[in-house]
Amino acid sequence: MEKQDQVTLLGVQDAAFVKAFGKTWTFDSAFAPRIVLRDGTEIRFDSAASIKRTAYRSGLGEGERVRYAGFEGRGALSFETQTLVNDTTGFVDCTFVPLDMAGLDVREVLWPAPLVAQEEGAYAVLNTMQGQLLPADWPQAVGEKMPFDGQMGSESAYMPWWGEITPEGGYLCYARHFWDDAYTIDHPAGGPTRVYVRHLPSLGQMRYARTMTYCFVPAGSDYVTLCRLYRKMIDEEGRAHTLREKAAANPNVSKLVGCCVMHVDGKTHRVPECAFYDAEHPETNDHVTPFAKWEKRVRRLKGMGVDQLYLHLDGWGQPGYDNQHPDYLPPCREAGGWPGLKSLSDTMQELGYMFGIHDQYRDYYLDAPTYDPDNAALSADGSLFEMARWAGGRQNYLCASLAQDYVRRNFEQLFAHGIHLEGTYLDVFTCNELDECANPRHPMTRRECIDARCKCLSYLTAHGVCPSSEEVNDWAMGTQVFCHWAPYFGNTAIPVPLFNLVYHDCVIIPWMMGTDEWGIPEGTTGFLNALLCGGMGYMSDSAEGEALEENIRQWRTISELQHHVAMEKMVSHEFLSEDRKIQRTIFGDGTVVTVNFGENTYDIRYPEA
């Protein structure tokens, strides 16, 4: 951030907001700040009979407060908005303060209004999954269907910020209380773009103040500028724990660097009420692959020169994949039971490979032997969420405050049977939205859900197991080591690896190798994306002949690169051609990776010794 006197507050009630580095930023005057109730009723801020605006100064800076009260038919409803320009940083904090909102059944609060950035050449910087740039005049509509309705802390926003860049300057907007926030991307075909926050109630109430921090940057800045700025902010907050730090606590982190990932299955069982049940071909709903098959496969790969491999085993429990969690033990008898699972574990050790399993401590199946509805996450309205989408059928969500105890219960049995694990995948934690629970026996806010999920990952680290989850998320970077994938959102404008630009040195991200894979941008290969992002690659569990040999050649290239850059920051990303098919990344050790998605070629330049 440049000198703090480059940012001047202009107002918050009117459209004019701040003047930053010579550019005046305005709120969208067509946007109505409002409270939305669960029944759809809207209470506009400007419908207050009393609106009192007061300038103030504190030891941190100066700003203004606006107090709203006197809403017809709403009793003592009152709230305040506060805007402060920090004298030290130049950051602008916009805070919504609930003064008296008792008895109001709030769905969301929409404030502040979105900023206007629609000049020619302007674009939004959005953390939908791996990341995207959205030009103000982009011809397609974007944002109509957001994962988990835009809730932050999920795959809808791997990081809790967005920004916009214009030729005259830009800004980054950081949701300080993101666990109780969602956001909306409103971009009709051809634009313009409007991005704004929606503050959510916590356990049914607006219980505390919410702050959005605006950080302005001068002309000449770009999306890399914003990523560097955000990394500086989280470094100051102590939230960016690097892979080197994680390797010091768990040596298996270093062993993971350079591995390929082979994802294999055990038992499949789909119940009739699940969304994937095939009634026309019922024989396809049940399938078992013996653990011994994977022993033969890994021995063959070892003989072909694959010296680093991480085996991820799905469906290893008796109920079958995505069934009866958290009561998943014992290992599937048809696949080999305890002796077969131990033999596979022993083989992986013998070969110097790494072994990990799929597990699940959120989906809480109603037919689990120890199922108790009192352990499910209770909504603030007293209801239990229920669905029957996945293979095991009807489920609630397990309250995350209880999850670590179930993790301990199950893993102590695995350890007692001599199952040697060096990695484990705890499904959905870093992909799906944060939960809350109103059960007085185990109440939990979304903020406490973060702590509860991280405790599960920390338990694994304490036992030498590298913790993994489905995707990645900002809040898990203190504990998560790797993931299943961290791909691009399907409705993406211009794919750009924002998460890697901030967190590459904190987490290992695998990529599917082929074309037309889910989350891989159209016209690109997962192999080249893995190189561009300095990530891991997958190894096929079934390829043969030239296809397998090519997979192994790709892994060798990825592995060599990973050994150089896995624990380094990604310091730069840029497009080198107008069609954006040629891209380049630079890593902290000086390694330069250039890929040409149009010609399917790459160039890797390692720094001189």
Coordinates of C-alpha atoms in Angstrom, one line a residue:
M1 CA 0.0 0.0 0.0
E2 CA 1.3 3.5 -0.9
K3 CA 1.0 6.5 1.4
Q4 CA -2.2 6.5 3.4
D5 CA -3.0 10.1 2.4
Q6 CA -3.8 8.7 -1.1
V7 CA -7.3 7.6 0.1
T8 CA -9.9 10.1 1.1
L9 CA -13.4 9.3 2.3
L10 CA -16.1 11.1 0.3
G11 CA -19.3 9.5 1.8
V12 CA -21.2 6.4 2.4
Q13 CA -24.9 7.4 2.3
D14 CA -24.6 8.9 -1.2
A15 CA -23.2 7.2 -4.3
A16 CA -19.7 8.8 -3.9
F17 CA -17.5 6.7 -1.7
V18 CA -13.7 7.4 -1.8
K19 CA -11.1 9.1 -3.8
A20 CA -8.1 6.7 -4.0
F21 CA -4.9 7.4 -6.0
G22 CA -6.7 10.0 -8.0
K23 CA -9.7 7.9 -9.0
T24 CA -13.1 8.5 -7.5
W25 CA -14.9 5.3 -6.6
T26 CA -18.7 5.3 -6.4
F27 CA -21.4 2.9 -5.2
D28 CA -24.0 1.8 -7.7
S29 CA -26.8 4.3 -7.1
A30 CA -29.4 1.8 -8.5
F31 CA -28.6 -0.6 -5.7
A32 CA -30.8 -0.4 -2.6
P33 CA -29.1 -1.5 0.6
R34 CA -31.7 -3.6 2.4
I35 CA -32.5 -6.3 4.9
V36 CA -34.2 -9.4 3.4
L37 CA -36.4 -11.5 5.6
R38 CA -36.9 -15.3 5.2
D39 CA -40.4 -14.7 3.8
G40 CA -38.9 -12.5 1.1
T41 CA -40.0 -9.2 2.6
E42 CA -37.4 -6.4 2.1
I43 CA -36.7 -3.6 4.5
R44 CA -34.8 -0.9 2.6
F45 CA -32.3 1.2 4.6
D46 CA -33.8 4.4 3.1
S47 CA -37.3 3.5 4.5
A48 CA -36.1 4.5 8.0
A49 CA -37.9 7.5 9.4
S50 CA -34.7 8.5 11.3
I51 CA -31.3 8.5 9.5
K52 CA -28.6 10.3 11.5
R53 CA -25.2 10.8 9.9
T54 CA -22.3 11.6 12.2
A55 CA -18.6 12.2 11.5
Y56 CA -16.2 10.7 14.0
R57 CA -12.5 10.1 14.6
S58 CA -10.8 7.3 16.5
G59 CA -7.2 6.4 17.3
L60 CA -7.1 4.5 14.0
G61 CA -8.5 7.0 11.6
E62 CA -11.5 9.0 10.7
G63 CA -14.9 8.3 9.1
E64 CA -18.6 8.5 9.6
R65 CA -21.5 6.6 11.1
V66 CA -25.0 6.5 9.9
R67 CA -27.8 5.3 12.3
Y68 CA -31.0 4.0 11.0
A69 CA -34.2 3.7 13.1
G70 CA -37.9 4.3 13.0
F71 CA -39.0 1.6 10.6
E72 CA -42.8 1.5 10.3
G73 CA -44.3 -1.6 11.9
R74 CA -40.8 -2.9 13.0
G75 CA -40.8 -1.8 16.6
A76 CA -37.3 -0.9 17.9
L77 CA -35.4 -2.1 14.8
S78 CA -32.2 -0.1 14.5
F79 CA -28.8 -0.5 13.1
E80 CA -25.7 1.4 12.1
T81 CA -23.2 1.6 9.3
Q82 CA -19.7 2.7 10.0
T83 CA -17.0 3.7 7.6
L84 CA -13.4 4.3 8.7
V85 CA -10.3 5.2 6.7
N86 CA -7.4 3.7 8.5
D87 CA -4.6 6.3 8.9
T88 CA -1.9 3.7 8.8
T89 CA -2.9 1.5 5.9
G90 CA -5.3 3.5 3.9
F91 CA -7.7 0.6 4.0
V92 CA -11.4 1.5 4.3
D93 CA -13.5 -0.6 6.7
C94 CA -17.2 -0.7 6.1
T95 CA -19.0 -2.2 9.1
F96 CA -22.7 -3.1 9.5
V97 CA -23.6 -2.9 13.2
P98 CA -26.9 -4.5 14.4
L99 CA -28.1 -2.4 17.3
D100 CA -31.6 -3.8 17.9
M101 CA -32.7 -6.6 15.5
A102 CA -34.4 -8.9 18.0
G103 CA -37.2 -10.9 16.7
L104 CA -36.4 -10.2 13.0
D105 CA -36.3 -13.3 10.9
V106 CA -33.4 -12.2 8.7
R107 CA -32.2 -14.1 5.7
E108 CA -29.5 -11.7 4.7
V109 CA -28.4 -8.0 4.9
L110 CA -27.2 -6.4 1.6
W111 CA -24.7 -3.6 2.4
P112 CA -22.6 -1.9 1.2
A113 CA -23.7 -1.5 -2.4
P114 CA -21.4 -2.7 -5.1
L115 CA -18.7 -0.4 -6.5
V116 CA -18.9 0.7 -10.1
A117 CA -16.0 -0.4 -12.4
Q118 CA -17.2 -0.5 -15.9
E119 CA -14.6 1.6 -17.8
E120 CA -13.2 0.1 -21.0
G121 CA -10.5 -2.4 -20.0
A122 CA -12.0 -3.0 -16.5
Y123 CA -12.3 -6.5 -15.2
A124 CA -13.4 -8.2 -11.9
V125 CA -11.1 -10.6 -10.0
L126 CA -13.1 -13.4 -8.6
N127 CA -12.2 -16.4 -6.4
T128 CA -14.8 -18.8 -7.6
M129 CA -12.9 -22.0 -7.1
Q130 CA -9.3 -21.6 -8.6
G131 CA -10.2 -18.2 -9.9
Q132 CA -11.4 -16.1 -12.9
L133 CA -11.1 -12.7 -14.5
L134 CA -14.4 -11.2 -15.7
P135 CA -14.1 -8.3 -18.2
A136 CA -16.8 -5.7 -17.7
D137 CA -18.1 -6.3 -21.2
W138 CA -17.8 -10.1 -21.2
P139 CA -20.4 -11.4 -23.7
Q140 CA -21.8 -14.2 -21.6
A141 CA -23.8 -14.0 -18.4
V142 CA -21.8 -15.0 -15.3
G143 CA -22.9 -15.6 -11.7
E144 CA -26.4 -16.9 -12.3
K145 CA -25.7 -20.2 -10.6
M146 CA -23.1 -20.1 -7.8
P147 CA -22.1 -23.1 -5.8
F148 CA -23.7 -23.1 -2.4
D149 CA -25.5 -19.9 -3.3
G150 CA -22.3 -17.9 -3.1
Q151 CA -21.5 -18.8 0.5
M152 CA -17.9 -17.9 1.4
G153 CA -15.7 -20.6 2.9
S154 CA -16.9 -23.0 0.2
E155 CA -15.9 -23.7 -3.3
S156 CA -17.9 -20.7 -4.3
A157 CA -15.1 -18.6 -2.9
Y158 CA -11.8 -20.4 -2.1
M159 CA -10.6 -17.0 -0.7
P160 CA -13.0 -14.5 1.0
W161 CA -12.3 -11.5 -1.3
W162 CA -12.9 -10.1 -4.7
G163 CA -11.6 -7.2 -6.6
E164 CA -11.9 -5.0 -9.7
I165 CA -9.1 -3.5 -11.8
T166 CA -9.5 -0.5 -14.1
P167 CA -6.9 1.5 -16.1
E168 CA -7.1 4.2 -13.4
G169 CA -6.7 1.8 -10.4
G170 CA -8.4 -1.0 -8.6
Y171 CA -9.5 -2.4 -5.3
L172 CA -9.6 -5.6 -3.2
C173 CA -12.6 -6.2 -1.0
Y174 CA -12.0 -8.6 2.0
A175 CA -14.8 -10.1 4.0
R176 CA -13.5 -10.1 7.5
H177 CA -16.3 -12.3 8.8
F178 CA -16.6 -14.5 5.7
W179 CA -17.9 -17.5 7.6
D180 CA -21.2 -15.7 7.9
D181 CA -21.1 -14.1 4.5
A182 CA -22.1 -14.9 0.9
Y183 CA -21.7 -12.9 -2.2
T184 CA -23.4 -12.3 -5.5
I185 CA -21.8 -11.9 -9.0
D186 CA -24.3 -10.1 -11.2
H187 CA -23.1 -10.0 -14.7
P188 CA -25.7 -10.2 -17.5
A189 CA -24.5 -10.9 -21.1
G190 CA -22.4 -7.9 -22.1
G191 CA -22.1 -6.5 -18.6
P192 CA -21.9 -4.5 -16.5
T193 CA -20.5 -6.4 -13.5
R194 CA -21.7 -5.8 -10.0
V195 CA -20.3 -7.8 -7.0
Y196 CA -21.7 -7.4 -3.5
V197 CA -21.8 -9.1 -0.1
R198 CA -24.8 -10.7 1.6
H199 CA -24.4 -10.9 5.4
L200 CA -26.0 -14.0 6.8
P201 CA -27.5 -14.5 10.2
S202 CA -25.6 -16.7 12.7
L203 CA -27.8 -19.2 14.4
G204 CA -30.9 -17.3 13.2
Q205 CA -29.8 -13.9 14.4
M206 CA -27.7 -10.9 13.3
R207 CA -25.6 -11.2 16.4
Y208 CA -22.5 -9.1 15.8
A209 CA -20.9 -6.5 13.5
R210 CA -19.7 -7.4 10.0
T211 CA -16.8 -5.7 8.3
M212 CA -15.8 -5.4 4.7
T213 CA -12.3 -4.0 4.1
Y214 CA -11.6 -2.2 0.9
C215 CA -7.9 -1.9 -0.2
F216 CA -7.3 0.4 -3.1
V217 CA -4.4 0.2 -5.5
P218 CA -3.1 2.7 -8.1
A219 CA -3.1 2.6 -11.9
G220 CA -0.8 0.0 -13.3
S221 CA -2.0 -2.7 -10.8
D222 CA -3.4 -6.0 -11.9
Y223 CA -4.8 -9.3 -10.5
V224 CA -1.3 -10.3 -9.4
T225 CA -1.0 -7.1 -7.4
L226 CA -4.2 -8.0 -5.6
C227 CA -3.0 -11.5 -4.8
R228 CA 0.3 -10.2 -3.4
L229 CA -1.6 -7.7 -1.3
Y230 CA -3.9 -10.4 0.1
R231 CA -1.0 -12.6 0.9
K232 CA 0.7 -9.8 2.8
M233 CA -2.5 -9.3 4.8
I234 CA -2.9 -13.0 5.8
D235 CA 0.8 -13.2 6.6
E236 CA 0.3 -10.4 9.1
E237 CA -2.7 -12.3 10.5
G238 CA -0.6 -15.4 10.8
R239 CA -2.8 -17.6 8.7
A240 CA -0.5 -18.7 5.9
H241 CA 1.2 -21.8 7.1
T242 CA 3.7 -23.0 4.5
L243 CA 4.5 -26.6 3.3
R244 CA 7.9 -26.2 4.9
E245 CA 6.3 -25.5 8.2
K246 CA 4.0 -28.5 7.8
A247 CA 6.9 -30.7 6.7
A248 CA 8.7 -29.8 9.9
A249 CA 5.7 -31.1 11.9
N250 CA 5.1 -34.1 9.6
P251 CA 8.0 -35.5 7.5
N252 CA 5.5 -37.3 5.2
V253 CA 4.7 -33.9 3.7
S254 CA 8.1 -33.8 2.0
K255 CA 7.6 -37.4 0.9
L256 CA 4.4 -36.4 -0.9
V257 CA 6.3 -33.9 -3.1
G258 CA 6.8 -35.4 -6.5
C259 CA 4.3 -38.2 -6.1
C260 CA 1.7 -39.1 -8.7
V261 CA -1.8 -39.8 -7.3
M262 CA -3.6 -43.0 -8.2
H263 CA -7.3 -43.0 -7.3
V264 CA -8.8 -46.5 -7.0
D265 CA -12.0 -48.0 -5.8
G266 CA -13.0 -50.9 -3.5
K267 CA -16.7 -51.5 -2.9
T268 CA -19.6 -49.7 -4.6
H269 CA -23.1 -50.0 -3.2
R270 CA -26.0 -47.7 -4.4
V271 CA -29.3 -47.9 -2.5
P272 CA -32.5 -47.5 -4.5
E273 CA -33.4 -44.1 -3.0
C274 CA -30.1 -42.4 -4.0
A275 CA -29.9 -40.1 -7.0
F276 CA -27.4 -42.4 -8.8
Y277 CA -29.3 -45.7 -8.5
D278 CA -29.7 -47.3 -12.0
A279 CA -33.1 -49.0 -11.9
E280 CA -32.8 -50.1 -15.6
H281 CA -29.5 -51.9 -14.9
P282 CA -29.6 -52.9 -11.2
E283 CA -26.5 -55.1 -11.5
T284 CA -24.4 -52.0 -11.9
N285 CA -25.3 -50.7 -8.5
D286 CA -23.0 -53.1 -6.7
H287 CA -19.4 -53.8 -7.5
V288 CA -16.3 -54.9 -5.5
T289 CA -12.7 -54.6 -6.5
P290 CA -10.3 -56.8 -4.4
F291 CA -7.6 -54.9 -2.5
A292 CA -5.2 -57.4 -4.0
K293 CA -5.8 -56.0 -7.5
W294 CA -4.2 -52.7 -6.5
E295 CA -1.2 -54.5 -5.0
K296 CA -0.5 -56.0 -8.5
R297 CA -1.0 -52.6 -10.1
V298 CA 1.4 -50.7 -7.9
R299 CA 4.0 -53.5 -8.2
R300 CA 3.8 -53.2 -11.9
L301 CA 4.2 -49.4 -11.8
K302 CA 7.2 -49.8 -9.6
G303 CA 8.7 -52.1 -12.1
M304 CA 8.1 -49.5 -14.8
G305 CA 10.1 -46.9 -12.9
V306 CA 7.4 -45.0 -11.0
D307 CA 9.3 -44.4 -7.8
Q308 CA 6.9 -42.0 -6.1
L309 CA 3.1 -42.8 -5.8
Y310 CA 0.3 -41.9 -3.5
L311 CA -2.6 -44.4 -3.6
H312 CA -6.0 -43.0 -2.7
L313 CA -8.5 -45.9 -1.9
D314 CA -12.2 -45.3 -2.1
G315 CA -14.9 -47.7 -0.8
W316 CA -12.6 -49.6 1.6
G317 CA -15.2 -49.9 4.3
Q318 CA -17.8 -52.7 4.6
P319 CA -20.8 -50.5 3.8
G320 CA -19.3 -49.3 0.4
Y321 CA -18.4 -45.9 -0.9
D322 CA -20.5 -43.1 0.5
N323 CA -22.5 -45.4 2.8
Q324 CA -23.3 -45.4 6.5
H325 CA -20.6 -42.9 7.5
P326 CA -19.3 -42.4 10.1
D327 CA -19.8 -46.1 10.9
Y328 CA -17.5 -47.3 8.1
L329 CA -15.5 -50.1 9.7
P330 CA -14.6 -52.9 9.3
P331 CA -12.8 -53.0 5.9
C332 CA -14.9 -54.6 3.2
R333 CA -14.8 -58.4 3.6
E334 CA -15.5 -59.1 0.0
A335 CA -12.5 -57.0 -1.0
G336 CA -10.2 -58.7 1.5
G337 CA -11.2 -57.5 5.0
W338 CA -8.6 -56.6 7.6
P339 CA -6.0 -59.0 6.2
G340 CA -6.4 -57.7 2.6
L341 CA -6.3 -54.0 3.7
K342 CA -3.1 -54.7 5.8
S343 CA -1.5 -56.5 2.9
L344 CA -2.1 -53.5 0.6
S345 CA -0.8 -51.2 3.3
D346 CA 2.3 -53.4 3.8
T347 CA 2.9 -53.5 0.0
M348 CA 2.8 -49.7 -0.2
Q349 CA 5.4 -49.5 2.6
E350 CA 7.6 -52.1 1.0
L351 CA 7.6 -50.2 -2.3
G352 CA 8.3 -46.8 -0.7
Y353 CA 4.9 -45.6 -1.8
M354 CA 2.3 -43.6 0.2
F355 CA -1.1 -45.0 1.2
G356 CA -4.2 -43.1 2.0
I357 CA -8.0 -43.6 2.3
H358 CA -11.2 -41.8 1.6
D359 CA -13.3 -41.0 4.7
Q360 CA -16.3 -38.8 5.5
Y361 CA -17.3 -37.0 8.6
R362 CA -20.1 -34.6 7.4
D363 CA -22.6 -36.8 5.6
Y364 CA -24.4 -38.6 8.4
Y365 CA -26.4 -41.6 7.1
L366 CA -29.6 -42.5 8.7
D367 CA -28.9 -46.3 8.4
A368 CA -25.5 -46.0 10.1
P369 CA -25.5 -48.5 13.1
T370 CA -24.9 -45.7 15.7
Y371 CA -27.0 -43.0 14.0
D372 CA -28.7 -40.7 16.4
P373 CA -30.6 -37.7 15.2
D374 CA -29.4 -35.8 18.3
N375 CA -25.9 -35.8 16.8
A376 CA -27.0 -34.2 13.5
A377 CA -26.5 -30.5 12.9
L378 CA -29.8 -28.8 13.9
S379 CA -30.9 -25.7 12.0
A380 CA -31.8 -22.5 13.8
D381 CA -35.5 -23.2 12.9
G382 CA -35.4 -26.5 14.7
S383 CA -35.2 -28.7 11.5
L384 CA -32.7 -31.3 10.4
F385 CA -31.5 -31.0 6.8
E386 CA -32.1 -34.3 4.9
M387 CA -31.3 -35.5 1.4
A388 CA -30.7 -38.8 -0.4
R389 CA -28.4 -37.8 -3.3
W390 CA -25.3 -39.9 -2.6
A391 CA -24.9 -43.7 -2.9
G392 CA -25.9 -44.4 0.7
G393 CA -29.2 -42.6 0.5
R394 CA -30.9 -40.7 3.3
Q395 CA -28.6 -38.5 5.4
N396 CA -28.4 -35.5 7.6
Y397 CA -25.2 -33.6 8.4
L398 CA -23.1 -34.6 11.4
C399 CA -22.4 -31.7 13.7
A400 CA -18.8 -30.9 13.1
S401 CA -18.2 -30.3 16.8
L402 CA -18.5 -34.1 17.2
A403 CA -16.5 -35.0 14.1
Q404 CA -13.0 -35.2 15.7
D405 CA -14.2 -37.8 18.2
Y406 CA -15.5 -40.0 15.4
V407 CA -12.2 -39.6 13.5
R408 CA -10.3 -40.7 16.6
R409 CA -12.7 -43.6 17.2
N410 CA -12.2 -45.0 13.7
F411 CA -8.5 -44.3 13.2
E412 CA -7.5 -45.8 16.5
Q413 CA -9.0 -49.0 15.2
L414 CA -7.1 -48.7 11.9
F415 CA -3.8 -48.1 13.7
A416 CA -4.5 -51.0 16.1
H417 CA -4.8 -53.4 13.1
G418 CA -1.5 -52.3 11.7
I419 CA -2.8 -50.2 8.8
H420 CA 0.0 -47.8 7.9
L421 CA -1.5 -44.6 6.5
E422 CA 0.5 -41.6 5.3
G423 CA -2.4 -39.6 3.9
T424 CA -6.2 -39.4 4.4
Y425 CA -8.9 -37.7 2.5
L426 CA -11.7 -36.2 4.7
D427 CA -14.4 -35.6 2.1
V428 CA -16.2 -32.3 1.4
F429 CA -14.7 -30.3 4.3
T430 CA -13.0 -27.7 2.1
C431 CA -15.5 -27.8 -0.7
N432 CA -19.0 -27.6 0.9
E433 CA -20.4 -24.7 2.9
L434 CA -19.7 -24.2 6.6
D435 CA -22.4 -25.6 9.0
E436 CA -24.0 -24.3 12.1
C437 CA -25.9 -26.2 14.8
A438 CA -28.5 -25.0 17.3
N439 CA -28.6 -28.1 19.4
P440 CA -28.0 -26.9 23.0
R441 CA -26.0 -30.1 23.7
H442 CA -23.4 -29.2 21.0
P443 CA -24.1 -25.7 19.7
M444 CA -21.8 -24.5 16.9
T445 CA -21.5 -21.4 14.8
R446 CA -20.0 -21.4 11.3
R447 CA -16.9 -19.9 12.8
E448 CA -16.7 -22.8 15.3
C449 CA -17.3 -25.2 12.4
I450 CA -14.0 -24.0 10.9
D451 CA -12.2 -24.9 14.1
A452 CA -13.9 -28.2 14.3
R453 CA -13.0 -29.3 10.8
C454 CA -9.4 -28.1 11.3
K455 CA -9.2 -30.2 14.4
C456 CA -9.9 -33.3 12.4
L457 CA -7.1 -32.4 10.0
S458 CA -4.8 -31.7 12.9
Y459 CA -5.5 -35.1 14.4
L460 CA -4.2 -36.7 11.3
T461 CA -1.0 -34.6 11.3
A462 CA -0.4 -35.6 14.9
H463 CA -0.3 -39.2 13.7
G464 CA 2.0 -38.6 10.8
V465 CA -0.8 -38.7 8.3
C466 CA -0.9 -35.9 5.6
P467 CA -4.5 -34.4 5.7
S468 CA -6.4 -33.9 2.5
S469 CA -9.9 -32.8 1.6
E470 CA -11.9 -32.5 -1.6
E471 CA -10.9 -29.0 -2.7
V472 CA -9.0 -26.2 -0.9
N473 CA -10.0 -23.2 1.2
D474 CA -8.4 -20.2 2.7
W475 CA -9.6 -21.1 6.2
A476 CA -7.9 -24.6 6.0
M477 CA -4.4 -23.4 5.0
G478 CA -3.1 -23.8 8.6
T479 CA -3.8 -27.6 8.5
Q480 CA -4.5 -28.9 5.0
V481 CA -1.5 -30.4 3.1
F482 CA -3.1 -31.5 -0.2
C483 CA -6.5 -32.0 -1.9
H484 CA -8.3 -34.1 -4.5
W485 CA -8.3 -31.2 -6.9
A486 CA -8.8 -27.4 -7.0
P487 CA -10.2 -26.9 -10.5
Y488 CA -11.8 -24.0 -12.3
F489 CA -15.5 -23.2 -12.0
G490 CA -17.6 -24.5 -14.9
N491 CA -19.1 -21.1 -15.7
T492 CA -15.8 -19.3 -15.8
A493 CA -14.9 -16.2 -17.9
I494 CA -11.1 -16.2 -18.1
P495 CA -9.5 -18.9 -16.0
V496 CA -6.6 -17.7 -13.9
P497 CA -4.9 -19.5 -10.9
L498 CA -5.6 -16.9 -8.2
F499 CA -5.5 -19.5 -5.4
N500 CA -2.0 -20.6 -6.5
L501 CA -0.9 -17.0 -6.7
V502 CA -1.7 -16.7 -3.0
Y503 CA -1.2 -20.1 -1.5
H504 CA 1.0 -22.2 -3.8
D505 CA 3.7 -22.7 -1.1
C506 CA 1.0 -23.8 1.4
V507 CA -0.8 -26.7 -0.2
I508 CA -0.2 -29.3 -3.0
I509 CA -2.9 -29.4 -5.7
P510 CA -3.3 -32.4 -8.0
W511 CA -4.6 -32.1 -11.6
M512 CA -6.4 -34.6 -13.8
M513 CA -4.2 -35.3 -16.8
G514 CA -6.5 -35.4 -19.8
T515 CA -8.7 -33.1 -21.8
D516 CA -12.3 -32.5 -21.2
E517 CA -11.9 -33.3 -17.5
W518 CA -14.2 -31.6 -15.0
G519 CA -12.8 -28.3 -14.0
I520 CA -10.2 -28.1 -16.7
P521 CA -10.7 -25.1 -19.0
E522 CA -12.0 -26.0 -22.5
G523 CA -9.2 -26.5 -25.0
T524 CA -6.6 -27.2 -22.4
T525 CA -5.1 -30.4 -20.8
G526 CA -4.8 -31.1 -17.2
F527 CA -1.1 -32.0 -17.8
L528 CA -0.3 -28.4 -19.0
N529 CA -2.4 -26.9 -16.1
A530 CA -0.4 -29.0 -13.7
L531 CA 2.9 -27.7 -15.1
L532 CA 1.7 -24.1 -15.2
C533 CA 0.6 -24.3 -11.6
G534 CA 3.5 -26.4 -10.3
G535 CA 1.0 -29.1 -9.1
M536 CA 0.7 -32.8 -8.8
G537 CA -0.6 -35.2 -11.5
Y538 CA -2.8 -38.2 -11.5
M539 CA -1.7 -41.7 -12.6
S540 CA -4.3 -43.9 -14.4
D541 CA -5.5 -47.0 -12.5
S542 CA -6.3 -48.8 -15.8
A543 CA -4.3 -47.4 -18.8
E544 CA -2.2 -49.8 -20.7
G545 CA 0.4 -49.7 -23.5
E546 CA 1.3 -46.3 -25.0
A547 CA -1.3 -44.5 -22.9
L548 CA 0.3 -45.8 -19.7
E549 CA 3.8 -45.0 -20.9
E550 CA 2.7 -41.4 -21.8
N551 CA 1.1 -41.0 -18.4
I552 CA 4.4 -42.1 -16.8
R553 CA 6.4 -39.6 -19.0
Q554 CA 4.0 -36.8 -18.0
W555 CA 4.4 -37.7 -14.3
R556 CA 8.2 -37.6 -14.6
T557 CA 8.1 -34.1 -16.0
I558 CA 5.6 -33.0 -13.3
S559 CA 7.6 -34.7 -10.5
E560 CA 10.9 -33.0 -11.5
L561 CA 9.1 -29.6 -11.5
Q562 CA 7.5 -30.3 -8.2
H563 CA 10.8 -31.1 -6.6
H564 CA 11.9 -27.6 -7.5
V565 CA 8.8 -25.5 -6.8
A566 CA 6.3 -27.3 -4.6
M567 CA 7.3 -25.3 -1.5
E568 CA 7.9 -22.1 -3.4
K569 CA 5.5 -19.2 -3.9
M570 CA 4.0 -18.6 -7.3
V571 CA 5.2 -15.0 -7.7
S572 CA 3.8 -14.2 -11.2
H573 CA 1.3 -15.3 -13.8
E574 CA 0.7 -13.6 -17.2
F575 CA -0.9 -14.1 -20.5
L576 CA 1.6 -13.9 -23.4
S577 CA -0.8 -13.9 -26.3
E578 CA -4.0 -12.1 -27.1
D579 CA -5.9 -15.3 -27.3
R580 CA -4.5 -16.2 -23.8
K581 CA -3.4 -19.6 -25.0
I582 CA 0.2 -18.9 -24.1
Q583 CA 0.7 -18.4 -20.4
R584 CA 3.7 -18.1 -18.1
T585 CA 4.2 -18.5 -14.3
I586 CA 7.3 -17.7 -12.3
F587 CA 8.1 -19.3 -8.9
G588 CA 10.0 -18.1 -5.9
D589 CA 13.2 -20.0 -6.8
G590 CA 13.3 -18.4 -10.3
T591 CA 11.8 -21.4 -12.2
V592 CA 9.8 -20.2 -15.2
V593 CA 7.1 -22.3 -16.8
T594 CA 5.6 -21.4 -20.2
V595 CA 2.8 -23.4 -21.7
N596 CA 1.1 -23.1 -25.1
F597 CA -2.4 -24.5 -24.8
G598 CA -3.0 -23.9 -28.5
E599 CA -0.1 -26.1 -29.6
N600 CA 0.0 -28.3 -26.5
T601 CA 3.6 -27.5 -25.7
Y602 CA 5.6 -26.3 -22.7
D603 CA 8.9 -24.9 -21.7
I604 CA 10.4 -25.1 -18.2
R605 CA 13.5 -23.1 -17.3
Y606 CA 15.1 -23.9 -14.1
P607 CA 17.4 -21.3 -12.4
E608 CA 21.2 -21.9 -12.9
A609 CA 22.8 -23.7 -9.9

